[in-house]
Amino acid sequence: MTGTGGARTKYLLDESEMPTTWYNVIPDLPEAPPPPLHPGTREPIGPDDLAPLFPQALIAQEVTGDRYVDIPGEVLDVYRLWRPSPLYRARRLEKALGTPARIYYKYEGVSPVGSHKPNTAVPQAFYNAEEGVTRLTTETGAGQWGSALAFACATFGLECEVWQVRASYDQKPYRKLMMETFGATVHPSPSELTDSGRAVLTVDPGSTGSLGIAISEAVEMAAADPEARYALGSVLNHVLLHQTIIGEEALKQFELAGDTPDVVVGCTGGGSNFGGLVFPFLREKLAGRMSPVLRAVEPAACPSLTRGRYAYDFGDTAGLTPLLKMHTLGHDFIPDPIHAGGLRYHGMSPLLSHIYELGLIEAEAVQQKECFAAGVRFARTEGIIPAPEPTHALAACIQEALRCKESGEEKVILTALCGHAHLDLPAYDAYLSGKMSDNELPDAALAASLGALP
Ligand SMILES: *Cc1c(COP(=O)(O)O)cnc(C)c1O
């Protein structure tokens, strides 16, 4: 028996081949993105405005004009626990679909918490520790980001305090236990510990929370303690910068494969796994070395790119953050409780929003049942149960592969498999037992939250 006759399914890099710089796409764009504004003066914010929340090194990365940023040796050492991550050719999925397309996926589920989030949690904890910060606060929706920051803080000896969206706190006890195992303190949000939390609970004592509310709580606590800073797991430029290690590795792996992607798809919540995979490919595209279509996929229940407005809005519910120009559904928009908790943010990364406005990426929205059907199909062929979020990318990938089957085109598709579902299996239970529903987001609901834009 010869099996596949030597055809490769895995493209692995040696540790010594791991990239040592992150890539900043901004200097390569035809136009710079609009700056964040101070919520009071409506003037562009300066570094001093951010100093209570972030360490200087991250503020500098947020606005840097350098094309490449060196990854500190201490961060590379931690990355080596799981990086370089594998690139796979999905031969069994291709065969099951009967498509002539070649499908590849870059798998970030090999990290300590099962997603791409530690790629930025580790450098964020490192820079804070280096500047003498002793405590980080943050929010978490699905629990992935809180787990990643808890792990990173343990690595560099920082305390970690997490506000976990109430709905997820109640439904995902294992994420909370993971954060606690790494040494973090976890509060359900809204909580009685902050003004922002108490304000929500006064109006709605049974509130199941939202990412926007949890961000307000974590920001409020960090701003009140000079030893503490706040950490955000997506949306901001420095976060997308750190995630570009995904795309830089994937480019090297495509060289090993002797192939070039025609289509790159990824799911977008705040935009970090998508930006991280796609920006190095966008650099190659802008330089004329390849021409892949770059496609963001979002949930139909929280469609910031496809149905949101490109406008200045707050990053949180209480209006404590700077105003960010982004595709937004409105800062008090609360999406349906879909299972892809990591995709329920009201806004999109300002950098990615700008790149979308420039016409350099495409976007589509998908309903969750189609996504879970894709997730199950992937699990049964490739053996990995995808986190609910990247099932969106897989659904779009399968759509593309089936179009290739119709047309006979041999396209090369790359998809971001940014995490596994080992702690999200109740979502698969809901799908498999027929309890999952698709919901249309009514125009009226959207108009109401967009009407409240600052
Ligand atoms: C957090 C998360 C997301 C959404 O965040 P992005 O910044 O858009 O990547 C998607 N998938 C997984 C597995 C996550 O943990």
CSV table of N, CA and C and ligand atoms in Angstrom, one decimal, residues 114-117 144-145 233-235 267-274 342-343 387 389-390 418-419, ligand 1:
chain,number,residue,atom,x,y,z
A,114,GLY,N,-5.1,27.1,22.6
A,114,GLY,CA,-5.9,26.6,21.5
A,114,GLY,C,-6.3,27.6,20.5
A,115,SER,N,-5.7,28.8,20.4
A,115,SER,CA,-6.0,29.8,19.4
A,115,SER,C,-4.8,30.7,19.1
A,116,HIS,N,-5.0,31.6,18.2
A,116,HIS,CA,-3.9,32.6,17.9
A,116,HIS,C,-3.7,33.6,18.9
A,117,LYS,N,-4.5,33.8,19.9
A,117,LYS,CA,-4.5,34.9,20.9
A,117,LYS,C,-3.1,35.0,21.6
A,144,GLN,N,-11.3,32.9,25.1
A,144,GLN,CA,-10.0,32.7,24.5
A,144,GLN,C,-8.9,33.7,24.9
A,145,TRP,N,-9.3,35.0,24.8
A,145,TRP,CA,-8.4,36.0,25.0
A,145,TRP,C,-8.0,36.0,26.5
A,233,GLY,N,-7.3,42.3,23.2
A,233,GLY,CA,-6.9,41.1,22.4
A,233,GLY,C,-7.1,41.2,20.9
A,234,SER,N,-7.6,42.3,20.5
A,234,SER,CA,-7.8,42.5,19.0
A,234,SER,C,-7.9,43.9,18.7
A,235,VAL,N,-8.4,44.3,17.5
A,235,VAL,CA,-8.8,45.6,17.1
A,235,VAL,C,-7.6,46.6,16.8
A,267,CYS,N,-11.9,34.5,9.4
A,267,CYS,CA,-13.0,35.1,10.1
A,267,CYS,C,-12.6,36.4,10.7
A,268,THR,N,-13.5,37.3,10.9
A,268,THR,CA,-13.2,38.6,11.6
A,268,THR,C,-14.2,38.9,12.7
A,269,GLY,N,-13.6,39.0,13.9
A,269,GLY,CA,-14.3,39.5,15.1
A,269,GLY,C,-13.9,40.9,15.3
A,270,GLY,N,-12.6,41.1,15.7
A,270,GLY,CA,-12.0,42.4,15.8
A,270,GLY,C,-11.0,42.6,14.7
A,271,GLY,N,-10.7,41.5,14.0
A,271,GLY,CA,-9.8,41.5,12.8
A,271,GLY,C,-8.4,41.0,13.0
A,272,SER,N,-8.0,40.5,14.2
A,272,SER,CA,-6.6,40.2,14.4
A,272,SER,C,-6.1,38.9,13.7
A,273,ASN,N,-6.9,37.8,13.8
A,273,ASN,CA,-6.3,36.6,13.1
A,273,ASN,C,-6.3,36.8,11.6
A,274,PHE,N,-7.3,37.5,11.1
A,274,PHE,CA,-7.4,37.8,9.7
A,274,PHE,C,-6.3,38.7,9.2
A,342,GLY,N,-16.4,34.9,20.0
A,342,GLY,CA,-15.2,35.8,19.6
A,342,GLY,C,-15.5,36.7,18.4
A,343,LEU,N,-16.7,36.5,17.8
A,343,LEU,CA,-17.0,37.4,16.7
A,343,LEU,C,-18.2,38.4,17.0
A,387,ALA,N,-12.8,25.7,16.2
A,387,ALA,CA,-13.6,26.7,17.1
A,387,ALA,C,-14.7,27.3,16.3
A,389,GLU,N,-15.6,30.2,15.7
A,389,GLU,CA,-15.2,31.4,14.9
A,389,GLU,C,-14.7,31.0,13.5
A,390,PRO,N,-13.6,30.2,13.5
A,390,PRO,CA,-13.1,29.8,12.1
A,390,PRO,C,-14.0,28.9,11.3
A,418,CYS,N,-8.0,29.4,13.1
A,418,CYS,CA,-7.4,30.1,14.2
A,418,CYS,C,-7.6,29.5,15.6
A,419,GLY,N,-8.3,28.4,15.6
A,419,GLY,CA,-8.4,27.7,16.9
A,419,GLY,C,-9.3,26.4,16.9
B,1,LIG,C1,-10.8,35.9,19.5
B,1,LIG,C2,-11.0,34.9,18.5
B,1,LIG,C3,-11.5,35.3,17.2
B,1,LIG,C4,-11.9,36.7,16.9
B,1,LIG,O1,-10.9,37.7,17.0
B,1,LIG,P1,-10.1,38.3,15.8
B,1,LIG,O2,-9.4,39.4,16.4
B,1,LIG,O3,-11.1,38.7,14.7
B,1,LIG,O4,-9.2,37.2,15.3
B,1,LIG,C5,-11.6,34.4,16.2
B,1,LIG,N1,-11.3,33.1,16.5
B,1,LIG,C6,-10.8,32.7,17.6
B,1,LIG,C7,-10.5,31.2,17.8
B,1,LIG,C8,-10.7,33.6,18.7
B,1,LIG,O5,-10.2,33.2,19.9
